[in-house]
Coordinates of C-alpha atoms and ligand atoms in Angstrom, one line a residue:
X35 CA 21.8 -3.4 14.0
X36 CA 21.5 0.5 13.9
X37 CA 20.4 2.6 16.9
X38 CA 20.1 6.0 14.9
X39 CA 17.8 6.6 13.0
X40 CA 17.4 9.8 10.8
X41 CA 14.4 11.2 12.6
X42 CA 13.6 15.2 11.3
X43 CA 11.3 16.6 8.9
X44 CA 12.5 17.8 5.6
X45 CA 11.9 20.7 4.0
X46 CA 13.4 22.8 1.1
X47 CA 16.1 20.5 1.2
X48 CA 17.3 21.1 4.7
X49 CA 16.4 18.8 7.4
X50 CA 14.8 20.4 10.5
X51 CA 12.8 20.1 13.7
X52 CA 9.1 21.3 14.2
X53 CA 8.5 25.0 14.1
X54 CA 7.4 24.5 18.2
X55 CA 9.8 21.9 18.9
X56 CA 6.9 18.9 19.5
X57 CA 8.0 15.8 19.3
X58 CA 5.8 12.3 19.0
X59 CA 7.1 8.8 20.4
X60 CA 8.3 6.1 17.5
X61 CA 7.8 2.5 19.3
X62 CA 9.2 -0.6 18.3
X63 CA 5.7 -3.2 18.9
X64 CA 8.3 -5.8 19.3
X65 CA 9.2 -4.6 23.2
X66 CA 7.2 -1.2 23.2
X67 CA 10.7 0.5 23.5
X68 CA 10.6 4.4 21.8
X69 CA 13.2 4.5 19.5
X70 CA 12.6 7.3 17.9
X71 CA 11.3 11.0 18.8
X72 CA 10.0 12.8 15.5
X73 CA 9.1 16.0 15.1
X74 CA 5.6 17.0 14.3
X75 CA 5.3 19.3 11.9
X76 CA 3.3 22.8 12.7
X77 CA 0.8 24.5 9.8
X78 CA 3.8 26.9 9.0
X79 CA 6.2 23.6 8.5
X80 CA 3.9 21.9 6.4
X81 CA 2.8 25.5 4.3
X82 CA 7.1 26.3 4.0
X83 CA 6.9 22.4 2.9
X84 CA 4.0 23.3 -0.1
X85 CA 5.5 27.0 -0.8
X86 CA 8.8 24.8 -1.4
X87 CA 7.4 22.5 -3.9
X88 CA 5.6 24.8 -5.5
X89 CA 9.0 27.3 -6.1
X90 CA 10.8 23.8 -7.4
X91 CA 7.9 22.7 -9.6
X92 CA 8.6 24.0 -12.7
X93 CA 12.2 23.9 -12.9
X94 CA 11.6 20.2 -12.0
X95 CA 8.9 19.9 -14.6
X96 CA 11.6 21.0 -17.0
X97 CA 14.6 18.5 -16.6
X98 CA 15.2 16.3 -19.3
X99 CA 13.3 13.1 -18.7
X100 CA 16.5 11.4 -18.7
X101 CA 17.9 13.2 -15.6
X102 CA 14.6 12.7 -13.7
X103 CA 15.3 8.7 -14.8
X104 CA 18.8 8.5 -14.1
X105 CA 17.9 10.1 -10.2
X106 CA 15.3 7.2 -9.9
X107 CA 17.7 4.5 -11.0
X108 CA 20.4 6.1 -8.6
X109 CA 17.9 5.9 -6.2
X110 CA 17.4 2.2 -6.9
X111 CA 21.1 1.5 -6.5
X112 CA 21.4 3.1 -3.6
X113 CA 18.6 1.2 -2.0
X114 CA 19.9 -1.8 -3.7
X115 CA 23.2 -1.3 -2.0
X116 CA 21.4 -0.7 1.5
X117 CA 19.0 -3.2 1.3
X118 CA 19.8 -4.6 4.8
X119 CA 19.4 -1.3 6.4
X120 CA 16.5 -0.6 4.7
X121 CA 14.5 -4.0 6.2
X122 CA 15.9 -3.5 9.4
X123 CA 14.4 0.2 9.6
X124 CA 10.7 -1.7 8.9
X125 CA 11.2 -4.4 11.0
X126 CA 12.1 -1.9 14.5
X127 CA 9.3 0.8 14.0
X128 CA 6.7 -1.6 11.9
X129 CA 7.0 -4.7 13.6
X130 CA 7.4 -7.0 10.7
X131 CA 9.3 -10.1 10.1
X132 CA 12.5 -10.3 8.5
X133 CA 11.3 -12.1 5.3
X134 CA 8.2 -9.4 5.2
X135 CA 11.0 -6.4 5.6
X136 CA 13.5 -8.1 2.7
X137 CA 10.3 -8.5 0.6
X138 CA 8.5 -5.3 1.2
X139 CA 12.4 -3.5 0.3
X140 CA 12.9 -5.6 -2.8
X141 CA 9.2 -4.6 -4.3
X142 CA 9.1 -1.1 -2.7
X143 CA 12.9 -0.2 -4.4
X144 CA 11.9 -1.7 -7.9
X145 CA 9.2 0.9 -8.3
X146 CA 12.5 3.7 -8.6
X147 CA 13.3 0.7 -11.5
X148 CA 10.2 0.6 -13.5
X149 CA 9.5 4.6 -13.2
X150 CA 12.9 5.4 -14.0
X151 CA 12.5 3.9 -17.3
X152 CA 8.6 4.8 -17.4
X153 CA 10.6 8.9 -16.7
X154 CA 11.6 8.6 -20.5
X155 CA 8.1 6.6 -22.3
X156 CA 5.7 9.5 -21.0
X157 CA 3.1 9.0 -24.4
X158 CA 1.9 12.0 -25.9
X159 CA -0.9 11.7 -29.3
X160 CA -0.9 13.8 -32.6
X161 CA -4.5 13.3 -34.8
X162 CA -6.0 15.6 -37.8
X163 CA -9.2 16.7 -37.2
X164 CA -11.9 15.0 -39.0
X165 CA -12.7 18.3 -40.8
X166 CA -9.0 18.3 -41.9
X167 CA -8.4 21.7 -40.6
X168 CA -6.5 21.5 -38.3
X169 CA -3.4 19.3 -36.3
X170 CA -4.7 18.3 -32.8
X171 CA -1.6 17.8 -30.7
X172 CA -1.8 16.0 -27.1
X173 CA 0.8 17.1 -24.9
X174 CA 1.5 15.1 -21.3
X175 CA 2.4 17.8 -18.7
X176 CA 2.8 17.5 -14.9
X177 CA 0.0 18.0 -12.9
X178 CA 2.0 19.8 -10.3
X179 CA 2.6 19.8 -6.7
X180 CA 1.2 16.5 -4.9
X181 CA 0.8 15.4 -1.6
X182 CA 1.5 11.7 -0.9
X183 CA -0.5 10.4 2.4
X184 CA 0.6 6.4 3.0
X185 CA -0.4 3.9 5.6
X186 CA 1.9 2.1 8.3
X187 CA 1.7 -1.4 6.9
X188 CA 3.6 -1.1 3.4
X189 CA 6.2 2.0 5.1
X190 CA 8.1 1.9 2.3
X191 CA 6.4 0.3 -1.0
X192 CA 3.2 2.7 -0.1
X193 CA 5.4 5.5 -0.6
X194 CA 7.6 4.7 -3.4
X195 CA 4.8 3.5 -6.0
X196 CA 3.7 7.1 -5.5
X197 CA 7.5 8.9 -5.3
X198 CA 8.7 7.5 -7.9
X199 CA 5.9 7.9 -10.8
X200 CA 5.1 11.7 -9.5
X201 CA 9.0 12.2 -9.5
X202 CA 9.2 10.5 -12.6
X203 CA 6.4 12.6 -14.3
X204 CA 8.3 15.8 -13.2
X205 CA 5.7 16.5 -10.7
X206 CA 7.6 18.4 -6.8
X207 CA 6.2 16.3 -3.9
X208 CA 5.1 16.4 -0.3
X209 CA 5.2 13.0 2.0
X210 CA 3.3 12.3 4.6
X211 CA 3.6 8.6 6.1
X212 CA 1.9 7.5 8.7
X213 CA 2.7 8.2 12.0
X214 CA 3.6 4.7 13.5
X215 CA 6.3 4.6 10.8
X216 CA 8.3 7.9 9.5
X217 CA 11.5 6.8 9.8
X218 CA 11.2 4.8 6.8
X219 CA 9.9 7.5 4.9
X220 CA 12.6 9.8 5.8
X221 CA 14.9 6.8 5.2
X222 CA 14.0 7.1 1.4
X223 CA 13.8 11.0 1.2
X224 CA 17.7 10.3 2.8
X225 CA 18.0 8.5 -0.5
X226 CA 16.8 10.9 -2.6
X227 CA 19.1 13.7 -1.2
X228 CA 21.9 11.5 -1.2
X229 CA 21.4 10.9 -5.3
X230 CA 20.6 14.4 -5.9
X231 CA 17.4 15.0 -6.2
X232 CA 17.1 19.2 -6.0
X233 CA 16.0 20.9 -3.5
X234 CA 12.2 21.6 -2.9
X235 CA 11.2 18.7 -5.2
X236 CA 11.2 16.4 -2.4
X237 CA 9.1 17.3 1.3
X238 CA 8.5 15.3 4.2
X239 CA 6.4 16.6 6.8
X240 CA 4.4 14.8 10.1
X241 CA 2.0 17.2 11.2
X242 CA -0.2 16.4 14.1
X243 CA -3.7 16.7 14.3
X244 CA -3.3 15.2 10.7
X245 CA -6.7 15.9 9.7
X246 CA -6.8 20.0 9.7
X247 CA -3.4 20.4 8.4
X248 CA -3.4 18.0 5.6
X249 CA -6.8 20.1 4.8
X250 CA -4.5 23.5 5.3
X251 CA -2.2 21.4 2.3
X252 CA -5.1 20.3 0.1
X253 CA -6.0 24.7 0.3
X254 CA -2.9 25.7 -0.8
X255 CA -3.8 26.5 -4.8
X256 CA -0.2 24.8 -5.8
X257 CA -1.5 21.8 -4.8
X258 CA -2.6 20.2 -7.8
X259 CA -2.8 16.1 -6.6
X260 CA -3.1 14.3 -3.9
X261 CA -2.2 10.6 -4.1
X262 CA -3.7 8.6 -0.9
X263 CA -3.5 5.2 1.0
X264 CA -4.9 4.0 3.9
X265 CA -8.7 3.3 5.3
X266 CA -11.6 3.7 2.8
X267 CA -13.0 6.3 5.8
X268 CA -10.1 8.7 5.5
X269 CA -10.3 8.5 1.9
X270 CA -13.5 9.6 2.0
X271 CA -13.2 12.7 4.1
X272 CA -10.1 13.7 1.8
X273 CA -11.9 13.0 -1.2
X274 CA -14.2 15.8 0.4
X275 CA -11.2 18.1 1.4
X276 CA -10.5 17.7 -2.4
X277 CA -13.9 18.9 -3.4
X278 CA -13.2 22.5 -2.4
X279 CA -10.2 23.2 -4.4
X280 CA -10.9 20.6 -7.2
X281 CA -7.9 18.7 -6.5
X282 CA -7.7 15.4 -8.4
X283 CA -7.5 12.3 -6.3
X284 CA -6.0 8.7 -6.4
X285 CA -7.4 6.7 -3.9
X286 CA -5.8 3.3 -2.6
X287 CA -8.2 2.2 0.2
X288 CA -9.6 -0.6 2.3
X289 CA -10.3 -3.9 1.1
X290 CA -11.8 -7.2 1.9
X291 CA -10.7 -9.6 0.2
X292 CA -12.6 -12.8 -0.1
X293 CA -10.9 -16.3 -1.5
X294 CA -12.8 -18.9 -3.0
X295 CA -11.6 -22.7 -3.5
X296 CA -14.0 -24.2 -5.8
X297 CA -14.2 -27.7 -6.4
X298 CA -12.0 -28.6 -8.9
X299 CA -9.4 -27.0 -6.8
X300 CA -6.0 -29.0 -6.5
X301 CA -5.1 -28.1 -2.8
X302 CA -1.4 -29.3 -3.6
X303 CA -1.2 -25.8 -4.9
X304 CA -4.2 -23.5 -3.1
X305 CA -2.8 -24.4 0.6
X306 CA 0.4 -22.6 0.1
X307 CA -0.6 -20.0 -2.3
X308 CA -3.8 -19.6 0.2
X309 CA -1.5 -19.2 3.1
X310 CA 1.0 -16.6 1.2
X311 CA -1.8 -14.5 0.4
X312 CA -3.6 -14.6 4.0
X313 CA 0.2 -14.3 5.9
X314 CA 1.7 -12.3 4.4
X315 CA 3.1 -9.1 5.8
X316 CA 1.0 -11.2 8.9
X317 CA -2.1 -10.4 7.1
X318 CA -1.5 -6.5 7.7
X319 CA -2.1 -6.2 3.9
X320 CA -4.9 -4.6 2.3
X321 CA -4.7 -7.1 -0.1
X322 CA -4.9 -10.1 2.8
X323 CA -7.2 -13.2 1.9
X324 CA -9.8 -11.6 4.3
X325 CA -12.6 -14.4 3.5
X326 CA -12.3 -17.9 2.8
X327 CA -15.3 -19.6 1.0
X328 CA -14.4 -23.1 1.0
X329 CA -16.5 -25.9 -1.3
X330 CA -17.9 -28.1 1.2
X331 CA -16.4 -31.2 -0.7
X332 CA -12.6 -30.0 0.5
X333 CA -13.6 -28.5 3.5
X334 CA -12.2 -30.5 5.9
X335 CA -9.5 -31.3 4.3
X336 CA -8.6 -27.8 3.8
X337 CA -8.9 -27.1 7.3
X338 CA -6.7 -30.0 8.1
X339 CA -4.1 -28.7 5.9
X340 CA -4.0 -24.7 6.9
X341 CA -4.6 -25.7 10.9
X342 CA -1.1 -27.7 10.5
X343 CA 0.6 -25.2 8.6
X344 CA -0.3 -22.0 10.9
X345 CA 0.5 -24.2 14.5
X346 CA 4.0 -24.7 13.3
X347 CA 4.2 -20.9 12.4
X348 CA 7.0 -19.1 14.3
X349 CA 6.0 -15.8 16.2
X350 CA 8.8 -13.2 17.4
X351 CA 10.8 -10.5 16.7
X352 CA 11.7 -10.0 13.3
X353 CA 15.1 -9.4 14.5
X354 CA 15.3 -12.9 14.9
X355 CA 15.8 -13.5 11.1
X356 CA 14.2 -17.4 11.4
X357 CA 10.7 -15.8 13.1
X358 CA 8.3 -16.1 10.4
X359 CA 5.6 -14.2 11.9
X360 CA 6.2 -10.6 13.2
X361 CA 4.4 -8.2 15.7
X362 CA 1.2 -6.0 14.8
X363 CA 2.7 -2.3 13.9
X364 CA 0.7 -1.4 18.1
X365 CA -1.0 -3.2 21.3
X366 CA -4.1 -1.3 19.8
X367 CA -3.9 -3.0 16.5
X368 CA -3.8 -6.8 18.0
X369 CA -6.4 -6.2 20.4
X370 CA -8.6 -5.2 17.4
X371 CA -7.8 -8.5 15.8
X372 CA -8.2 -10.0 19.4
X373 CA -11.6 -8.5 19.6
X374 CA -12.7 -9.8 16.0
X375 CA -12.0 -13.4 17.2
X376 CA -13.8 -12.8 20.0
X377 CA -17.0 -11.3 18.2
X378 CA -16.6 -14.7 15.4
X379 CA -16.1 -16.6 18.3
X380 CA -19.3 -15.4 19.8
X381 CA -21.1 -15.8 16.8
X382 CA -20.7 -19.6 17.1
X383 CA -17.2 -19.6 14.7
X384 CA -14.5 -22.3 16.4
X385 CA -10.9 -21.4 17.0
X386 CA -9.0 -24.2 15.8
X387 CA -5.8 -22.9 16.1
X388 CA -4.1 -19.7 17.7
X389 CA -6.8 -17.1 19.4
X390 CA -4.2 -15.9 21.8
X391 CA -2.3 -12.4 22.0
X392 CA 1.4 -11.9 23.5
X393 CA 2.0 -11.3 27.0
X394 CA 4.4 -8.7 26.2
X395 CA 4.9 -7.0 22.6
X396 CA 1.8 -6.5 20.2
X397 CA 2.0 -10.4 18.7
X398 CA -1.2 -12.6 18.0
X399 CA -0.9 -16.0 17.1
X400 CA -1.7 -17.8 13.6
X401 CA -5.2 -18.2 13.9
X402 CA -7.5 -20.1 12.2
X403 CA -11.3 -20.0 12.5
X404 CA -13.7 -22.7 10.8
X405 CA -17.9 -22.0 10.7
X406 CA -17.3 -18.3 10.5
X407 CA -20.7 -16.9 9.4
X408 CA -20.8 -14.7 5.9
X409 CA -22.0 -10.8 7.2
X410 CA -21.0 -11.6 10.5
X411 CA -18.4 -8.7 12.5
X412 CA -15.1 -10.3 11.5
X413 CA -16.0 -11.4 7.6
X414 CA -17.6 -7.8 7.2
X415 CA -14.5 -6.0 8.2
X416 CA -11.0 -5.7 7.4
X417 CA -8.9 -8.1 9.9
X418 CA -5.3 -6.9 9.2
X419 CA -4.0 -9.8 10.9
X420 CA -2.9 -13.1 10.9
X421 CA -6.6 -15.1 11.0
X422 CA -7.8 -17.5 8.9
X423 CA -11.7 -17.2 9.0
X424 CA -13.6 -20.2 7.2
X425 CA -16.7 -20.7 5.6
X426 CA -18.0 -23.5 4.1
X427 CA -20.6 -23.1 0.9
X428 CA -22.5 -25.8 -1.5
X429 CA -23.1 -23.3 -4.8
X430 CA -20.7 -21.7 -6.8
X431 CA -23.1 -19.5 -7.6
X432 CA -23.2 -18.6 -3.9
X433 CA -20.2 -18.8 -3.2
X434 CA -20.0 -15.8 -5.8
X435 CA -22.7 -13.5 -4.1
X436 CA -21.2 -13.6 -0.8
X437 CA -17.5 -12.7 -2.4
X438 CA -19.4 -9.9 -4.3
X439 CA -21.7 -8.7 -1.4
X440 CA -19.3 -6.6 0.2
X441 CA -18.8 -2.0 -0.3
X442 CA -14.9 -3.1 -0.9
X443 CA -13.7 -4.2 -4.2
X444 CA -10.0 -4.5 -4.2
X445 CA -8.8 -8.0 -4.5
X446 CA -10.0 -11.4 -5.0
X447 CA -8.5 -14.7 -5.2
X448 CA -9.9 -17.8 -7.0
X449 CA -8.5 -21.1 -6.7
X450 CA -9.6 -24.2 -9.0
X451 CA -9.8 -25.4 -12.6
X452 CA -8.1 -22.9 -14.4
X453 CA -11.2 -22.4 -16.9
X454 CA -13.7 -22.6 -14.0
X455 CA -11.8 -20.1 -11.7
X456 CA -11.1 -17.7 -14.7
X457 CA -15.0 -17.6 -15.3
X458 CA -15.6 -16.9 -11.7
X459 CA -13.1 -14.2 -11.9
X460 CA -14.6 -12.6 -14.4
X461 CA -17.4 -12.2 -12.2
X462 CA -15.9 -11.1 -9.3
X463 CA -16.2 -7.4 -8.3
X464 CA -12.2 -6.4 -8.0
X465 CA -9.7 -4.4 -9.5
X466 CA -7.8 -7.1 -9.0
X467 CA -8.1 -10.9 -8.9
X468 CA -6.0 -14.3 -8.3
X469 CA -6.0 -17.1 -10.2
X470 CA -4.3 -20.1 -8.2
X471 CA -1.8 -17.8 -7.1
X472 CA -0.8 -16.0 -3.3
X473 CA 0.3 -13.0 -4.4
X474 CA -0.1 -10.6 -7.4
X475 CA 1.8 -7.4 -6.7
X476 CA 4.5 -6.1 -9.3
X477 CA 5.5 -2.8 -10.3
X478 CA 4.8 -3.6 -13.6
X479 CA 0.6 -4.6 -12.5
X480 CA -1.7 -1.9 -12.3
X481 CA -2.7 -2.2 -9.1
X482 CA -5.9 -0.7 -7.6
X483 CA -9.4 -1.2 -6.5
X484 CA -12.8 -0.5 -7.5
X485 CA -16.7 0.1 -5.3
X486 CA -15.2 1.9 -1.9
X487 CA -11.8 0.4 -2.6
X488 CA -10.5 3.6 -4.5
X489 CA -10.0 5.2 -7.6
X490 CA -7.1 5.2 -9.9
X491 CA -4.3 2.6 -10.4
X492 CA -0.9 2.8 -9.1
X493 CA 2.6 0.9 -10.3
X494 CA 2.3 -0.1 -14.3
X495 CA 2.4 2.3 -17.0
X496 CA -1.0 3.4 -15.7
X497 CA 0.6 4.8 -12.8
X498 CA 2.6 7.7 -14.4
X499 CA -0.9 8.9 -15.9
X500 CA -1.9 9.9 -12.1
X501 CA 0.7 12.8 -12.7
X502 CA 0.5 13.5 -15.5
X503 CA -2.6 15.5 -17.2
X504 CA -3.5 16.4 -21.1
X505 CA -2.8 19.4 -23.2
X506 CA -4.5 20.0 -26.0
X507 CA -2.7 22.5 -28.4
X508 CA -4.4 23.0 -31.6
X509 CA -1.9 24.0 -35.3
X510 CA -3.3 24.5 -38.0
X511 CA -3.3 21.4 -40.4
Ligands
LIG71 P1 -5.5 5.3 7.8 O1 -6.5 5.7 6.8 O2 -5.8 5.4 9.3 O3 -4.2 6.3 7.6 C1 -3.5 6.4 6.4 C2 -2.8 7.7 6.3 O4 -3.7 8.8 6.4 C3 -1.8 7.9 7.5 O5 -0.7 8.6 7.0 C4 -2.6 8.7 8.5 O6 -1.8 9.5 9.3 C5 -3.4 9.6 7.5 N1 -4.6 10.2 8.1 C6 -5.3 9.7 9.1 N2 -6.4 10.5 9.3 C7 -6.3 11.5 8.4 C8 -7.1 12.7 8.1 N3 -8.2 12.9 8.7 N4 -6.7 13.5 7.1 C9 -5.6 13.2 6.4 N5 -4.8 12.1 6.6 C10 -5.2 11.3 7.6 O7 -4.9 3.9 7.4 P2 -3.8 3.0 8.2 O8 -4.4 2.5 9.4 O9 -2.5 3.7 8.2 O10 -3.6 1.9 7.1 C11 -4.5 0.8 7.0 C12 -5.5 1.0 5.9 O11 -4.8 1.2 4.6 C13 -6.3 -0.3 5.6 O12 -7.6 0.1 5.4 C14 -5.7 -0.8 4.3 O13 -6.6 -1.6 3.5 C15 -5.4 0.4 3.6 N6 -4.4 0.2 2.6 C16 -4.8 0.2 1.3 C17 -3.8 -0.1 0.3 C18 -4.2 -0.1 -1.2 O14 -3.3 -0.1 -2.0 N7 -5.5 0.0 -1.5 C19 -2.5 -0.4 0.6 C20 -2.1 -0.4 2.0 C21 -3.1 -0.1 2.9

């Protein structure tokens, strides 16, 4: 286990403290130790953060493809190689199970993979005008200097499905993680040093208050992107930040996912896939089975199933390798999830297994709830934690409505017959939908959301068209 942790903002390739010396506290949820102070980063760190991007965008924008894919793949050796280190970094400021952290490093390092070799693919288009008079030529360029906001709960897969296709479309960068979790993120902008990625193309900054300084960023006229994830309410109020300067925006945001088992479902299958995609990262996913409609016809037996699986579930630190089921990333965190139980609870739902937080450390039990009512407090919102929260339905057709009646739209899961559920989910209002299956992230999906659950796809070969924009040069024919 590693005590020191690279903890320092980085900018023009040197890293360095805050311009006034400020530090914030980096807690492990675990034990509520600090194990990290970072520096928080002043409006003059994050400006000399943009002014460096911008001086190293367009001798970045001209390396040869193949040098900007041969840093990505070193970058995915070297995080390869460190894989251990890289989980264990997760599991002490994020809270998350060992299995989680492994996971979460595998995907989040195979994004420097599939954009190294995306680095060398970027498409460009050639047509003749229909007049015939003239040669229409569309060039792919960089769209310049972004900024990359990400959330605590994916520290590391957040941040490299946006490094690695801005880097890879030749585009300088700016991070900014989320303050439960930087150590990760400077972690991977280690990396990126280490392989050689020049200086100025790379920034990480933490400034604190977040809000007007990101907005300082977003002013800047070399800022040409900005590439968010995290809550569908800051997205908003950056989407309005981006207004001023017309900066274009990829939104990843909030979601809500419902899961419906229809009849024909064989529950063989949906109870493990069901529990993979509502466990999870422990459910701190914004792709988390959120709401389960359940045909009244396997209902019980359903319940039966998932209330055996989640009492057995082992809670602790995900130092403790066997634990299966980690800490929320803060105290604050669980006792939202607390509270949500307690607001089902009092809306007539029953708690048929878990409902209880940790005496020490920010755990909450595997939970399941059963007569959870659709619109009521914890099946409107988000839960980002590990409970189960039932409801049982008659018609398809309403089972339907209620997964669709919802501002969120990012992903949905269907479990049943597999030409049944594939007509449902073509109904379903998602960017992304499940068919008898847990989990659907892969670099090579394009993963993203649609209604208040964002704009834009990341990962795929979608994902290097966020950074890149058209040219339109005109020859003669
Ligand atoms: P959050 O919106 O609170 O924070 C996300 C990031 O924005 C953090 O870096 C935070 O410091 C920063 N931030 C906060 N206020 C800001 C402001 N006013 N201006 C600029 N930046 C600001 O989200 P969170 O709590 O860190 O993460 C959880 C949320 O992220 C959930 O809603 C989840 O669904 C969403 N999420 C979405 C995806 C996706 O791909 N769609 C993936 C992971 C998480």
């Amino acid at each position: 286990m590693t005590n020191t942790f690279r903890a320092a903002l980085y900018i023009d390739g040197e890293w360095r403290e805050g311009g006034d010396g400020g530090t914030f506290a980096v807690v492990d949820p675990a034990d509520g130790s600090t194990i990290a102070d970072f520096p928080i980063a002043t409006s003059a760190d994050c400006l000399a953060a943009v002014e460096a991007a911008a001086a190293a965008q367009e001798g970045w924008a001209a390396t040869p493809p193949r040098v900007r894919s041969e840093l990505l793949r070193a970058a995915y050796d070297l995080l390869t190689e460190e894989v251990e280190l890289f989980a264990e970094i997760m599991v002490r400021e994020n809270g998350k199970s060992w299995s989680d952290a492994m996971g979460e490093a595998n995907y989040a390092k195979e994004f420097f993979r599939w954009f190294a070799e995306e680095a060398v693919r970027i498409p460009g288009d050639y047509r003749l005008s229909p007049a015939g008079d003239k040669r229409i030529v569309v060039d792919r360029q960089p769209i310049g200097v972004s900024l990359l906001i990400t959330p605590w709960n994916f520290p590391a897969a957040m941040a490299t499905r946006k490094l690695a296709p801005a880097l890879a479309a030749g585009c300088a960068v700016i991070l900014k993680p989320a303050r439960e979790t930087p150590l990760t993120a400077a972690y991977m902008v280690e990396v990126l040093e280490r392989v050689g990625v020049p200086r100025g193309v790379v920034g990480l900054v933490t400034p604190v208050p977040t809000g007007p300084l990101v907005a300082e960023m977003l002013a800047h006229p070399a800022v040409r992107k900005l590439s968010f994830t995290g809550s569908t309410e800051v997205g908003r109020e950056l989407l309005h930040a981006c207004a001023d300067t017309v900066v274009s925006a990829s939104m990843e945001l909030g979601g809500n996912a419902p899961v419906i088992v229809l009849p024909g479902a064989d529950l063989d299958t949906t109870v493990p896939e069901a529990l993979l995609a509502k466990m999870r990262n422990g459910g701190s996913a914004c792709t988390a089975a959120n709401r389960f409609y359940v045909h009244s016809s396997l209902h019980e037996e359903f319940v039966r199933r998932m209330a055996e699986a989640l009492s057995s579930v082992s809670v602790g630190s995900g130092l403790d390798r066997l634990n299966q089921l980690g800490a929320l990333v803060s105290v604050r965190e669980r006792d939202k999830v607390a509270a949500l139980v307690d607001s089902a609870v009092s809306e007539g739902a029953t708690v048929v297994t878990g409902g209880h937080s940790s005496e020490t450390g920010a755990f909450y039990d595997a939970t399941l709830l059963t007569g959870v009512r659709h619109g009521s407090e914890i099946n409107a919102t988000e839960i980002f934690g590990p409970v189960t929260a039932v409801v049982a339905y008659d018609e398809v057709d309403d089972a339907i409505r209620m997964a669709n009646d919802t501002e969120f739209g990012l992903m949905a899961y269907v479990f049943g017959e597999e030409r049944e559920a594939m007509a449902v989910a073509r109904r379903l209002e998602s960017g992304m939908v499940a068919v008898n299956r847990g989990v659907v992230s892969d670099p090579a999906a394009p993963f993203g959301g649609v209604k208040q659950s964002g704009l834009g796809r990341e990962g795929a070969s979608e994902g290097i068209l966020e950074f890149l924009e058209e040219k339109y040069i005109a020859l003669t024919a």
